[in-house]
PDB file of C-alpha atoms in Angstrom:
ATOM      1  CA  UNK K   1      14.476  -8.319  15.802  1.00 46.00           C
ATOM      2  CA  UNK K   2      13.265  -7.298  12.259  1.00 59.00           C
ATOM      3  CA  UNK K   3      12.850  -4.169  11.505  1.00 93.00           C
ATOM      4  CA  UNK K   4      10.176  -4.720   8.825  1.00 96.00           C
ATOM      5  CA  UNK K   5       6.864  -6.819   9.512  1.00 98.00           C
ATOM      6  CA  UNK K   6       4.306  -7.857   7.213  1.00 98.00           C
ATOM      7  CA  UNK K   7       0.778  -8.360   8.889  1.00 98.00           C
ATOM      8  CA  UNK K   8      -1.363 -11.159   7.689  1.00 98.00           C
ATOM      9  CA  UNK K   9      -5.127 -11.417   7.756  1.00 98.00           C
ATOM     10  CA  UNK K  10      -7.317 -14.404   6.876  1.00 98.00           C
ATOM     11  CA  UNK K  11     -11.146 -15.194   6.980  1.00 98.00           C
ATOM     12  CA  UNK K  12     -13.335 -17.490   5.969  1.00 98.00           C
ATOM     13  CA  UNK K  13     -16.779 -19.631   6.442  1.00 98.00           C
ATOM     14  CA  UNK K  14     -16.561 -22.406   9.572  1.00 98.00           C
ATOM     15  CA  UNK K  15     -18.115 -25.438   9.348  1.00 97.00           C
ATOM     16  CA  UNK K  16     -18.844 -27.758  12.410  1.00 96.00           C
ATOM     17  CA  UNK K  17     -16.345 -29.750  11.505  1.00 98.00           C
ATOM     18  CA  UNK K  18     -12.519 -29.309  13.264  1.00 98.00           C
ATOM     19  CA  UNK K  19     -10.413 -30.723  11.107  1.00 98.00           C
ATOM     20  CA  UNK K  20     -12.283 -28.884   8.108  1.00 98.00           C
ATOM     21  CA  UNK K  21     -11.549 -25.561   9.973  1.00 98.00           C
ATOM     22  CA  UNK K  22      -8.222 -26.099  10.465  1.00 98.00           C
ATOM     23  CA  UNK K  23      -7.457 -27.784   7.223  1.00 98.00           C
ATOM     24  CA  UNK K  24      -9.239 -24.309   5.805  1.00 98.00           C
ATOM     25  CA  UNK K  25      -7.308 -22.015   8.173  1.00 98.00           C
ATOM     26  CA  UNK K  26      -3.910 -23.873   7.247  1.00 98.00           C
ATOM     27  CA  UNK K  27      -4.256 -23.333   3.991  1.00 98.00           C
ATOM     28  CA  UNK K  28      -5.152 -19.350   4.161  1.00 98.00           C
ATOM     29  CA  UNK K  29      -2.132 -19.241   6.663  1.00 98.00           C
ATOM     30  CA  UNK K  30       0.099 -20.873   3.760  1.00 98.00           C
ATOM     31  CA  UNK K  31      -1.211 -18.217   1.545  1.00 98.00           C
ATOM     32  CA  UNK K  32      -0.306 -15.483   3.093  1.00 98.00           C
ATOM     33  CA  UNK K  33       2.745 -16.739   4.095  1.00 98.00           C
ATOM     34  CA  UNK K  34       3.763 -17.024   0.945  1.00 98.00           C
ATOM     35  CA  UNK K  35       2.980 -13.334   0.137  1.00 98.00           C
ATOM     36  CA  UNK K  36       5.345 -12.591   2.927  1.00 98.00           C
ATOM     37  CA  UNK K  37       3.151 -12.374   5.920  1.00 98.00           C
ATOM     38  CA  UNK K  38       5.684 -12.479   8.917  1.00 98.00           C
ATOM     39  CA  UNK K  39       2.322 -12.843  11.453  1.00 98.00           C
ATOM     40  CA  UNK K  40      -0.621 -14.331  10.835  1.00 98.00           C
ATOM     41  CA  UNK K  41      -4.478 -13.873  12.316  1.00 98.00           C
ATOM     42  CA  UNK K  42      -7.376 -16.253  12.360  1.00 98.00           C
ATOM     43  CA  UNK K  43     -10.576 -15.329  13.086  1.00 98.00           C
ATOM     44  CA  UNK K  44     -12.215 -16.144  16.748  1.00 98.00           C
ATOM     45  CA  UNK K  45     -13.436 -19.537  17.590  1.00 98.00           C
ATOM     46  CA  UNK K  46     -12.808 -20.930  14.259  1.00 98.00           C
ATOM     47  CA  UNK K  47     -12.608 -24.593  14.993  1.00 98.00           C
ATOM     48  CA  UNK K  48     -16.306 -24.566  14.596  1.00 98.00           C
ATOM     49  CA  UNK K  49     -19.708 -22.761  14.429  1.00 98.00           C
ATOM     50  CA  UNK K  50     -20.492 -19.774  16.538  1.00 98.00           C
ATOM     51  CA  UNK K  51     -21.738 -21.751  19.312  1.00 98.00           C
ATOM     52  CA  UNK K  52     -22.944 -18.962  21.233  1.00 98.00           C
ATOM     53  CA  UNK K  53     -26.166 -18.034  19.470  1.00 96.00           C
ATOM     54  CA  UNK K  54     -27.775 -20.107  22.102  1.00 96.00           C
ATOM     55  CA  UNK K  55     -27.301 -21.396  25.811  1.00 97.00           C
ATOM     56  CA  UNK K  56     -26.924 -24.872  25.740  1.00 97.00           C
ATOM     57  CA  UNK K  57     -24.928 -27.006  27.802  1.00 98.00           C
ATOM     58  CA  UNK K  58     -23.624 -29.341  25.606  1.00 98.00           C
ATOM     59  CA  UNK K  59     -21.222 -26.807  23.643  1.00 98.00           C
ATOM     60  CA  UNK K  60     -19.021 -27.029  26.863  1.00 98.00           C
ATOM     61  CA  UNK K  61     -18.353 -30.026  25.366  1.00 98.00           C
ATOM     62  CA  UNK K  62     -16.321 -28.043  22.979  1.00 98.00           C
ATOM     63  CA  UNK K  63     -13.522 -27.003  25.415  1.00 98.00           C
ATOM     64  CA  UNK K  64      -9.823 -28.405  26.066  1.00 98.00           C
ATOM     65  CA  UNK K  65      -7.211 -27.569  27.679  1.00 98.00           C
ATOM     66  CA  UNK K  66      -4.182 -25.575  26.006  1.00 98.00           C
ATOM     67  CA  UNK K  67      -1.928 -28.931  27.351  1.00 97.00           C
ATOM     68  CA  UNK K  68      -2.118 -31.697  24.677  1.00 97.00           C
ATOM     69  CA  UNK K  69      -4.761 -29.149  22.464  1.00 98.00           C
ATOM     70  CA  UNK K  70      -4.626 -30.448  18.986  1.00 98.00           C
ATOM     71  CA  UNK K  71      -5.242 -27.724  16.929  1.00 98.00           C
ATOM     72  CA  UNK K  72      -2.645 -25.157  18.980  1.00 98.00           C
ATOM     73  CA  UNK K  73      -0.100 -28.664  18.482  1.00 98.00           C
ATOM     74  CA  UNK K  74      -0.988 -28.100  14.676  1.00 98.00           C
ATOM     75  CA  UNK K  75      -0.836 -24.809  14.320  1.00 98.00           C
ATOM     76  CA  UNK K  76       2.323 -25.006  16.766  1.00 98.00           C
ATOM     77  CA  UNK K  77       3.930 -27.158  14.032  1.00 98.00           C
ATOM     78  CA  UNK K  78       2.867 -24.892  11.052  1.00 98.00           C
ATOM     79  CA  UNK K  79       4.110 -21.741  12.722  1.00 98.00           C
ATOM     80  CA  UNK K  80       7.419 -23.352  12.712  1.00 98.00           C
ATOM     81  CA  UNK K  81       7.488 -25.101   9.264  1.00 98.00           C
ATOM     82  CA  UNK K  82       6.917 -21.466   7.710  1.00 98.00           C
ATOM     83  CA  UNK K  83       8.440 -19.385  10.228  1.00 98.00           C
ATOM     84  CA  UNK K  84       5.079 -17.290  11.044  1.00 98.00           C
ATOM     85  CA  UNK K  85       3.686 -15.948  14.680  1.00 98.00           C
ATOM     86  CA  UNK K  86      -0.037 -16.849  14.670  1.00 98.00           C
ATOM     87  CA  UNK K  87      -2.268 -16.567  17.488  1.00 98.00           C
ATOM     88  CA  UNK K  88      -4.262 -19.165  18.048  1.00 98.00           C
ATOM     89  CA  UNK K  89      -8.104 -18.795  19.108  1.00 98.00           C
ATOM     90  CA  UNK K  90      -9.511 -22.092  21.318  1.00 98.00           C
ATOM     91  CA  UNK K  91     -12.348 -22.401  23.598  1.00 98.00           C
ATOM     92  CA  UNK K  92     -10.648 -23.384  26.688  1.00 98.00           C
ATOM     93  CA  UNK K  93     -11.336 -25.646  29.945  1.00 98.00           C
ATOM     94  CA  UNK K  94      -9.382 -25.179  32.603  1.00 98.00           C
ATOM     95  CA  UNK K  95     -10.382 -27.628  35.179  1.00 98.00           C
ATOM     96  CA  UNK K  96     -13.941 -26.224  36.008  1.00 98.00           C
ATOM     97  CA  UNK K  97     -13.586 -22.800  34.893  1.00 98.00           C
ATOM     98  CA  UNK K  98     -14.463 -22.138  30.616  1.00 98.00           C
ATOM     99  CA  UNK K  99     -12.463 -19.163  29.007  1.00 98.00           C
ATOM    100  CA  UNK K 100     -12.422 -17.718  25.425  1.00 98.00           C
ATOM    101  CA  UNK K 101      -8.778 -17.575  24.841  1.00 98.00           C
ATOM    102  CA  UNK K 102      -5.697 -16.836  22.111  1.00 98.00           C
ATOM    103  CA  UNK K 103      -2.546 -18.852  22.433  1.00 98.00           C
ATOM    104  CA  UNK K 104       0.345 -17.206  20.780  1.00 98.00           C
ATOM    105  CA  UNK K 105       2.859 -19.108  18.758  1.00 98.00           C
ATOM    106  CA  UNK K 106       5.855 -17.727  17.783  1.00 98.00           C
ATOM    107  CA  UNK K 107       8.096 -18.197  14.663  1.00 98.00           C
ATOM    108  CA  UNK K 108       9.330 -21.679  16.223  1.00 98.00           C
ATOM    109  CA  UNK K 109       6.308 -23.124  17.092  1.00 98.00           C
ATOM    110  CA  UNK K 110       6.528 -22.052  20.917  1.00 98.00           C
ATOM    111  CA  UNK K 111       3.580 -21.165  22.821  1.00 98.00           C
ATOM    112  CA  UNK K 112       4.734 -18.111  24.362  1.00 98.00           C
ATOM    113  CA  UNK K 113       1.123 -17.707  26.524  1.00 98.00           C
ATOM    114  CA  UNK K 114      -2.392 -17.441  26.645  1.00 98.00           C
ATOM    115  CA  UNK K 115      -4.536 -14.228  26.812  1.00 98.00           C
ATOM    116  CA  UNK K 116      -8.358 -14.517  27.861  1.00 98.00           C
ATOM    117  CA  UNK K 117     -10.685 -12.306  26.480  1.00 98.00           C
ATOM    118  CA  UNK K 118     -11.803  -9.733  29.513  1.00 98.00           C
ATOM    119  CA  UNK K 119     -14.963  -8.288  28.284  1.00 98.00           C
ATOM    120  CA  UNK K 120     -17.822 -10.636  27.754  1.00 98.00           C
ATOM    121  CA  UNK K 121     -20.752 -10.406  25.597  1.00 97.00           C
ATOM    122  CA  UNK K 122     -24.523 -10.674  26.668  1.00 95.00           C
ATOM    123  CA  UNK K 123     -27.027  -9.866  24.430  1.00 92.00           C
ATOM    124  CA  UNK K 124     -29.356 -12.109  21.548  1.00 93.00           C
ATOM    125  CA  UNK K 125     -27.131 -13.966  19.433  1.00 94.00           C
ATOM    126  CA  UNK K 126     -23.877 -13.391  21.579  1.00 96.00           C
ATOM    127  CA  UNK K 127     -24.363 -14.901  24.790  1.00 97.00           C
ATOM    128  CA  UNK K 128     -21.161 -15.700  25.878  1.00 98.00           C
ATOM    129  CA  UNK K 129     -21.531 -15.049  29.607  1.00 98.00           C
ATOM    130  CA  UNK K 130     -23.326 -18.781  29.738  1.00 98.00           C
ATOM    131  CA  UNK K 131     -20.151 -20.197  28.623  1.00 98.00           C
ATOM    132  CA  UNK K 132     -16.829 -18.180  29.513  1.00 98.00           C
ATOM    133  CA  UNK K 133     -15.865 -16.548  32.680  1.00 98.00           C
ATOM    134  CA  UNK K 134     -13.922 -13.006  32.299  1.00 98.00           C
ATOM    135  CA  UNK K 135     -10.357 -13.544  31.856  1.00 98.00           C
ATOM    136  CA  UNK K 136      -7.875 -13.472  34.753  1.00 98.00           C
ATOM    137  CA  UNK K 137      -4.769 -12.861  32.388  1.00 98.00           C
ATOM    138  CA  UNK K 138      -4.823  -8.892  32.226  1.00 97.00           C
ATOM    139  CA  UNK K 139      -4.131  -7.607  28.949  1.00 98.00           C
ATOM    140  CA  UNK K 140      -1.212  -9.601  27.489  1.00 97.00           C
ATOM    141  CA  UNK K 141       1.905  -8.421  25.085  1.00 98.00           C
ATOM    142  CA  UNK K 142       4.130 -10.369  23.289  1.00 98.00           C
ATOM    143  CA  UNK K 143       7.843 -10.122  22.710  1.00 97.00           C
ATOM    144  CA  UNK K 144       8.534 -12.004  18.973  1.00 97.00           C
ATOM    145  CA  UNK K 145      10.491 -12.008  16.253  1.00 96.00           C
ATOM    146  CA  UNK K 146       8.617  -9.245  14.575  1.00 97.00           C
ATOM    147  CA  UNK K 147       7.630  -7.248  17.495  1.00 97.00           C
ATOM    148  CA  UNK K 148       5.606  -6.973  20.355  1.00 98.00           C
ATOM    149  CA  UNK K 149       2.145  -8.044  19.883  1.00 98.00           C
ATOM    150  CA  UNK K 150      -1.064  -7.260  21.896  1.00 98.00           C
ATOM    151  CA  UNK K 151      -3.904  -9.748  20.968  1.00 98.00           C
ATOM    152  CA  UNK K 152      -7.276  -8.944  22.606  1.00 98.00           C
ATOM    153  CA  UNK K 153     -10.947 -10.795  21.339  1.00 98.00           C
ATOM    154  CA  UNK K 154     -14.267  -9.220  19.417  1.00 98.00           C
ATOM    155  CA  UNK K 155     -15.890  -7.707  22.540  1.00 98.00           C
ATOM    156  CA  UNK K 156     -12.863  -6.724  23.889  1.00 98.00           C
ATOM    157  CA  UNK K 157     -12.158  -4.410  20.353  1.00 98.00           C
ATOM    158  CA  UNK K 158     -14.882  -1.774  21.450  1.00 98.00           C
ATOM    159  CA  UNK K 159     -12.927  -0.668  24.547  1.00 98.00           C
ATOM    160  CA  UNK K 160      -9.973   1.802  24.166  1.00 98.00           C
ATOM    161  CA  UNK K 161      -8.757   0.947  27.356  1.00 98.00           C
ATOM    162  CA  UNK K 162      -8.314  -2.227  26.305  1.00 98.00           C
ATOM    163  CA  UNK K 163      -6.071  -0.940  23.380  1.00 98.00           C
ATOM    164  CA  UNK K 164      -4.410   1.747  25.503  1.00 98.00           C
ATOM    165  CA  UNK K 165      -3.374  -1.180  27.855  1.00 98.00           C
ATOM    166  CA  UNK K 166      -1.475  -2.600  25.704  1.00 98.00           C
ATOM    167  CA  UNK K 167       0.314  -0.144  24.223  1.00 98.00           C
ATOM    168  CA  UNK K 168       1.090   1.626  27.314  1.00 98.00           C
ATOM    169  CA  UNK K 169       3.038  -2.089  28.086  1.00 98.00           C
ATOM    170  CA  UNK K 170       4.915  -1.811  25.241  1.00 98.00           C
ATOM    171  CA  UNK K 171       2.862  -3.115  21.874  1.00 98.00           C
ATOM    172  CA  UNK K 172       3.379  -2.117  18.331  1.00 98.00           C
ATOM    173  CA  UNK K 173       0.689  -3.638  16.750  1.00 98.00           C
ATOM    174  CA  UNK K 174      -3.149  -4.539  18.196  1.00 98.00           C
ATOM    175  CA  UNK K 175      -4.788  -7.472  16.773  1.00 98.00           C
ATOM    176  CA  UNK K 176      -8.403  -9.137  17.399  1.00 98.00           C
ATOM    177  CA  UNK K 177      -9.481 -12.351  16.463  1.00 98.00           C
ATOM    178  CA  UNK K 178     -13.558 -11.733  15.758  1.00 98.00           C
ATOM    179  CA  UNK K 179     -16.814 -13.159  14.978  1.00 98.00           C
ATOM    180  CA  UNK K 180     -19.369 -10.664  14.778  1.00 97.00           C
ATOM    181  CA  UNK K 181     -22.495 -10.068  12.125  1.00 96.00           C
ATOM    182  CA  UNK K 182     -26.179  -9.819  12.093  1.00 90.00           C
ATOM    183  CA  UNK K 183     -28.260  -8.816  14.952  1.00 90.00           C
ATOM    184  CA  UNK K 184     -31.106 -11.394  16.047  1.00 88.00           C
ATOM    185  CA  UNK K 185     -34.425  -9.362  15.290  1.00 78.00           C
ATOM    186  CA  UNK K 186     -32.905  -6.297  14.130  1.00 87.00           C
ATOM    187  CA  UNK K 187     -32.567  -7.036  10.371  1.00 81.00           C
ATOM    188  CA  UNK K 188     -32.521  -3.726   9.079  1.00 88.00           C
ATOM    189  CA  UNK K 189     -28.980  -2.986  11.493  1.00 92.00           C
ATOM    190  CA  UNK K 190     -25.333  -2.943  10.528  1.00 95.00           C
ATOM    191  CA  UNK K 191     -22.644  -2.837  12.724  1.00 95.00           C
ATOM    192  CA  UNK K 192     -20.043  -3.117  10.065  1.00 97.00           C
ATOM    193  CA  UNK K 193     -18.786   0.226   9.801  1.00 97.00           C
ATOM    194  CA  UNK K 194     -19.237   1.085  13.515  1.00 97.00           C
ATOM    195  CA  UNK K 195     -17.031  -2.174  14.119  1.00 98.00           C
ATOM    196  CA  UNK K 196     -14.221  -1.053  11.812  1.00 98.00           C
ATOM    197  CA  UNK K 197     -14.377   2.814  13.117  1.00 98.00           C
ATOM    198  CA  UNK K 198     -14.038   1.758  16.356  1.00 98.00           C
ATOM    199  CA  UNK K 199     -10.712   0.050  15.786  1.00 98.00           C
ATOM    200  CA  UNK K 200      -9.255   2.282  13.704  1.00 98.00           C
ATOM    201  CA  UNK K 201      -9.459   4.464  16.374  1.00 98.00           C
ATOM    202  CA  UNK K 202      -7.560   2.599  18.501  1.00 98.00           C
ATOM    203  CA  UNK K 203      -4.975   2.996  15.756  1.00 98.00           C
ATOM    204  CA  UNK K 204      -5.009   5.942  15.435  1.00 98.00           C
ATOM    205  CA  UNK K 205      -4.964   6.893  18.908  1.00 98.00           C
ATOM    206  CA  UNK K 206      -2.380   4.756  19.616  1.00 98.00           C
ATOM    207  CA  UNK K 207      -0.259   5.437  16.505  1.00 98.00           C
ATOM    208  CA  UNK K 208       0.451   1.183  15.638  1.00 98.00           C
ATOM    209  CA  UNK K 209      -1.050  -0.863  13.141  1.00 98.00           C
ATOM    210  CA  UNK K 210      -4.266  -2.667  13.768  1.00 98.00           C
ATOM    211  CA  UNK K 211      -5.617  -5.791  12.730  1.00 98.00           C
ATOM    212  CA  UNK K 212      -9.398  -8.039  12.931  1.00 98.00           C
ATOM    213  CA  UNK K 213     -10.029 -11.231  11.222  1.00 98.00           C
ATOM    214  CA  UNK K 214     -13.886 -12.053  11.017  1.00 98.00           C
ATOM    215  CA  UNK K 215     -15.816 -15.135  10.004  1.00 98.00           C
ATOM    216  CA  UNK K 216     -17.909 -14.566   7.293  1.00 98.00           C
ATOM    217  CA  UNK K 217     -20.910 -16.548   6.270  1.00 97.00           C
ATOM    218  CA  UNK K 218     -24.543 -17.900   7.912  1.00 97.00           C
ATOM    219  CA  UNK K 219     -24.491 -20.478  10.297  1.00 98.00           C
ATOM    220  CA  UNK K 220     -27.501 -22.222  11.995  1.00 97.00           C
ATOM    221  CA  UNK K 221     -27.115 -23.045  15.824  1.00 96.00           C
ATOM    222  CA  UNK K 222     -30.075 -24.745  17.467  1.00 93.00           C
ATOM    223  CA  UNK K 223     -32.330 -23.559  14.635  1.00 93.00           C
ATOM    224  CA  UNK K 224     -31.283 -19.924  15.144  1.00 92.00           C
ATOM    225  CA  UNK K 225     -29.176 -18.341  12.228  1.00 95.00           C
ATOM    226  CA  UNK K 226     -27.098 -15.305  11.839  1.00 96.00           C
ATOM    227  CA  UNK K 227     -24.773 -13.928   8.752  1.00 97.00           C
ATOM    228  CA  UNK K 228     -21.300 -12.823   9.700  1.00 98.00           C
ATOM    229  CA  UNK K 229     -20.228  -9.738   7.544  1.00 98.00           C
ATOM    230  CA  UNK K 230     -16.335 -10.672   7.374  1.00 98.00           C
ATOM    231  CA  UNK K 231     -14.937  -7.228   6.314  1.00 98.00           C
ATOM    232  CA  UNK K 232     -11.486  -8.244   8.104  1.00 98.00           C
ATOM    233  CA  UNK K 233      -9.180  -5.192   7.690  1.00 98.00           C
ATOM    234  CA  UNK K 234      -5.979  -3.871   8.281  1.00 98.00           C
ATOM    235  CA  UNK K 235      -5.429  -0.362   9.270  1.00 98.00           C
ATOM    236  CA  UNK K 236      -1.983   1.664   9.381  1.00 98.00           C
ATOM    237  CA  UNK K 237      -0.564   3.847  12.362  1.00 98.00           C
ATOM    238  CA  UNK K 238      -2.954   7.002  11.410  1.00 98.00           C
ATOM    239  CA  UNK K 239      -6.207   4.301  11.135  1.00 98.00           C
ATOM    240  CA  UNK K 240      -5.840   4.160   7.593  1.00 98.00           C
ATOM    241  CA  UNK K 241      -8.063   1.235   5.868  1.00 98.00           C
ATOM    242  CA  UNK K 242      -4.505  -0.261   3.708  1.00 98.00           C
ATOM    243  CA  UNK K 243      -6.217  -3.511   3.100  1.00 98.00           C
ATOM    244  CA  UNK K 244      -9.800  -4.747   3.743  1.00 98.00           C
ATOM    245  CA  UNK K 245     -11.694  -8.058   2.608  1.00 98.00           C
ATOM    246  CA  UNK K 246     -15.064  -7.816   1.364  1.00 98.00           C
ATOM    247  CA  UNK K 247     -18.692  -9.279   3.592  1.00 97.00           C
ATOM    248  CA  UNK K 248     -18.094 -12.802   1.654  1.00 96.00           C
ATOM    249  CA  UNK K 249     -15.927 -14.535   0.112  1.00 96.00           C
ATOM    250  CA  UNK K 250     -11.989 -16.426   1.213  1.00 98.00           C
ATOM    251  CA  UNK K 251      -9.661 -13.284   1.893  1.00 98.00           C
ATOM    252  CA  UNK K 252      -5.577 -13.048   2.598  1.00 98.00           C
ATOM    253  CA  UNK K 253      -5.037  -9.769   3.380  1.00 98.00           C
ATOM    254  CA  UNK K 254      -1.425  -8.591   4.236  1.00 98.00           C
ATOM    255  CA  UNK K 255       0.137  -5.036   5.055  1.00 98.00           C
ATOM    256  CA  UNK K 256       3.616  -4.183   5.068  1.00 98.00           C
ATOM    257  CA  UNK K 257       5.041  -1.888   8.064  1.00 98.00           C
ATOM    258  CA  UNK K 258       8.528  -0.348   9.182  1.00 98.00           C
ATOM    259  CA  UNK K 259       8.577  -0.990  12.953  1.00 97.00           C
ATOM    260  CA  UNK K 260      11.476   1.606  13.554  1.00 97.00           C
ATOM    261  CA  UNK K 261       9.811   4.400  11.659  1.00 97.00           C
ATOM    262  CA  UNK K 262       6.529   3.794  13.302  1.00 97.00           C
ATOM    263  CA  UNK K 263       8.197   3.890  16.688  1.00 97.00           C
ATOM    264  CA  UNK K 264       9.850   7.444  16.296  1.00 97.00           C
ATOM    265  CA  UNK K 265       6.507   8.442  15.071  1.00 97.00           C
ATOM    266  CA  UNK K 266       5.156   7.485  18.234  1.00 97.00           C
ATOM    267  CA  UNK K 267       7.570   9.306  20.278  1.00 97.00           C
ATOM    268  CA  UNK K 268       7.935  12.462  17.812  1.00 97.00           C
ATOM    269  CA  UNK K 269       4.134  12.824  17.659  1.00 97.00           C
ATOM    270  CA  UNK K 270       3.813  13.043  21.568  1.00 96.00           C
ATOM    271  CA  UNK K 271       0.775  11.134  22.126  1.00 95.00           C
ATOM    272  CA  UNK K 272       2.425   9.224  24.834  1.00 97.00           C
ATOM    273  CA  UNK K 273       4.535  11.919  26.304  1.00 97.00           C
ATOM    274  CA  UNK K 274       1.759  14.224  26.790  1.00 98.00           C
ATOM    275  CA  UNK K 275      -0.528  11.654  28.827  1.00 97.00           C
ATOM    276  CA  UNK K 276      -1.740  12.521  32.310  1.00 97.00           C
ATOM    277  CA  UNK K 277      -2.458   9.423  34.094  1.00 96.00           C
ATOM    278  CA  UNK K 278      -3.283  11.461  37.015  1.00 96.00           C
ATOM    279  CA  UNK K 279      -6.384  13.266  35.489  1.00 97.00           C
ATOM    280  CA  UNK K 280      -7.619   9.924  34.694  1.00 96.00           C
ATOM    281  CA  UNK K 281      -8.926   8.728  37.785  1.00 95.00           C
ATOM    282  CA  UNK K 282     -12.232   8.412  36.542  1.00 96.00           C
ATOM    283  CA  UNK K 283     -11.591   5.565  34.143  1.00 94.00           C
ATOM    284  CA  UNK K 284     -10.815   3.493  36.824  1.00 93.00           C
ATOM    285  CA  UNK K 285     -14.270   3.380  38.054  1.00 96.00           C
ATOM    286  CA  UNK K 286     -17.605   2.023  37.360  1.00 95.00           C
ATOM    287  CA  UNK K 287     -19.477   5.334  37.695  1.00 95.00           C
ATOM    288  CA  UNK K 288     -16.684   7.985  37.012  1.00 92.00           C
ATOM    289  CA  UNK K 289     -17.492   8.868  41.124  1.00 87.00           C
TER     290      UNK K 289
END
């Protein structure tokens, strides 16, 4: 296991085209692979627009399988050329049930598993309850080459239990695939910094890096448009902001982190020790009763 990881963050505008997403998201991957990125993010649902602006039935269309999927197999194969984990966002169909779900690939082009995304959206502009069912996974962490990961998806990024999950099951780092932006008749709202707050309180909280790659530009979805405000970020262990990509524009970011020293600063600081899980009936409920 390494003892030193560099996190990699990419975003950029989708298209409707798949092979121009992936083409784009390959090359951004390359990039920060070659500035020494050990584990690389992608933003959610990149292999095309942000379908979910509206409820139509023919975006099913857009789900496969994880056997045989063609842009896991390429990223698969891209992973191992440059010896990068990357978790892989895909719409996916499994038989008749529809999930928003990350694949991980490790360093040799494995698929180690799939995590689907537990907390669905509904609201204007994000309504993904018409096309994925909650995920049946649990909240997933992966053993690689440069550490154990926890990957959980946009909506899922407002929920500290979601975070504290996975940490609690062993990750060092928290990442979140994301597409998130403008509000349908609410111009005059940003979520931007609430977004990034949010998650760097999970760092914080949970004393491990975090990580969220965001799409960034407007796209038009059965004449409906929204702007996504990118701002991808990477905070450190104490939710630092150590690198952060602007509302527009292509960004690589990367972060450099030393696993071992941020583990005894988990255990010295005594976040974890001091937990009592017995006090915290409540959370377990829908109504604190």
């Amino acid at each position: 296991m390494s003892g030193i990881v560099t996190l990699g963050v990419v975003q950029f505008a989708c298209s409707d085209d798949v092979a121009e997403n992936v083409a784009t998201a390959s090359r951004l991957v390359r990039d920060a692979a070659a500035r020494g990125a050990n584990v690389v993010l992608v933003q959610e649902l990149f292999e095309g627009l942000y379908f979910c602006q509206e409820e139509e039935a023919v975006h099913f269309d857009r789900a496969r399988p994880l056997e045989g999927h063609l842009t896991i197999a390429a990223f698969a194969d891209l992973a191992r050329e440059l010896g990068v984990v990357i978790p892989v966002s895909f719409f996916e169909r499994r038989n008749q049930a529809f999930f928003n779900s990350v694949a991980m690939v490790d360093d040799t082009g494995t698929v180690l598993g799939v995590y689907r995304k537990s907390h669905i959206p509904d609201g204007p502009g994000y309504e993904e309850k018409f096309y994925f069912r909650p995920g049946d996974t649990g909240f997933r962490v992966w053993q690689t080459r440069f550490g154990a990961i926890g990957v959980g998806i946009c909506w899922d990024q407002w929920f500290p239990e979601a975070a504290r999950a996975m940490a609690l099951t062993g990750a060092e780092m928290l990442l979140y695939p994301t597409a998130i932006g403008s509000e349908p008749g609410r111009p005059d709202f940003d979520s931007m910094e609430h977004w990034r707050i949010t998650m760097r309180g999970h760092a914080a909280a949970n004393l491990m890096p975090v990580a969220a790659a965001n799409r960034i530009g407007a796209e038009t979805v059965g004449g409906k448009t929204q702007t996504y405000y990118g701002s991808s970020f990477i905070a450190g262990a104490a939710g630092e902001l150590l690198a952060e990509a602007g509302r527009d524009g292509e960004a690589v970011l990367t972060a450099r982190f030393d696993r071992a020293a941020l583990a005894r600063q988990r255990a010295a600081w005594g976040l974890f020790r001091d937990r009592r899980p017995d006090l915290y009936g409540a959370i377990a409920t829908a109504d604190g009763g």
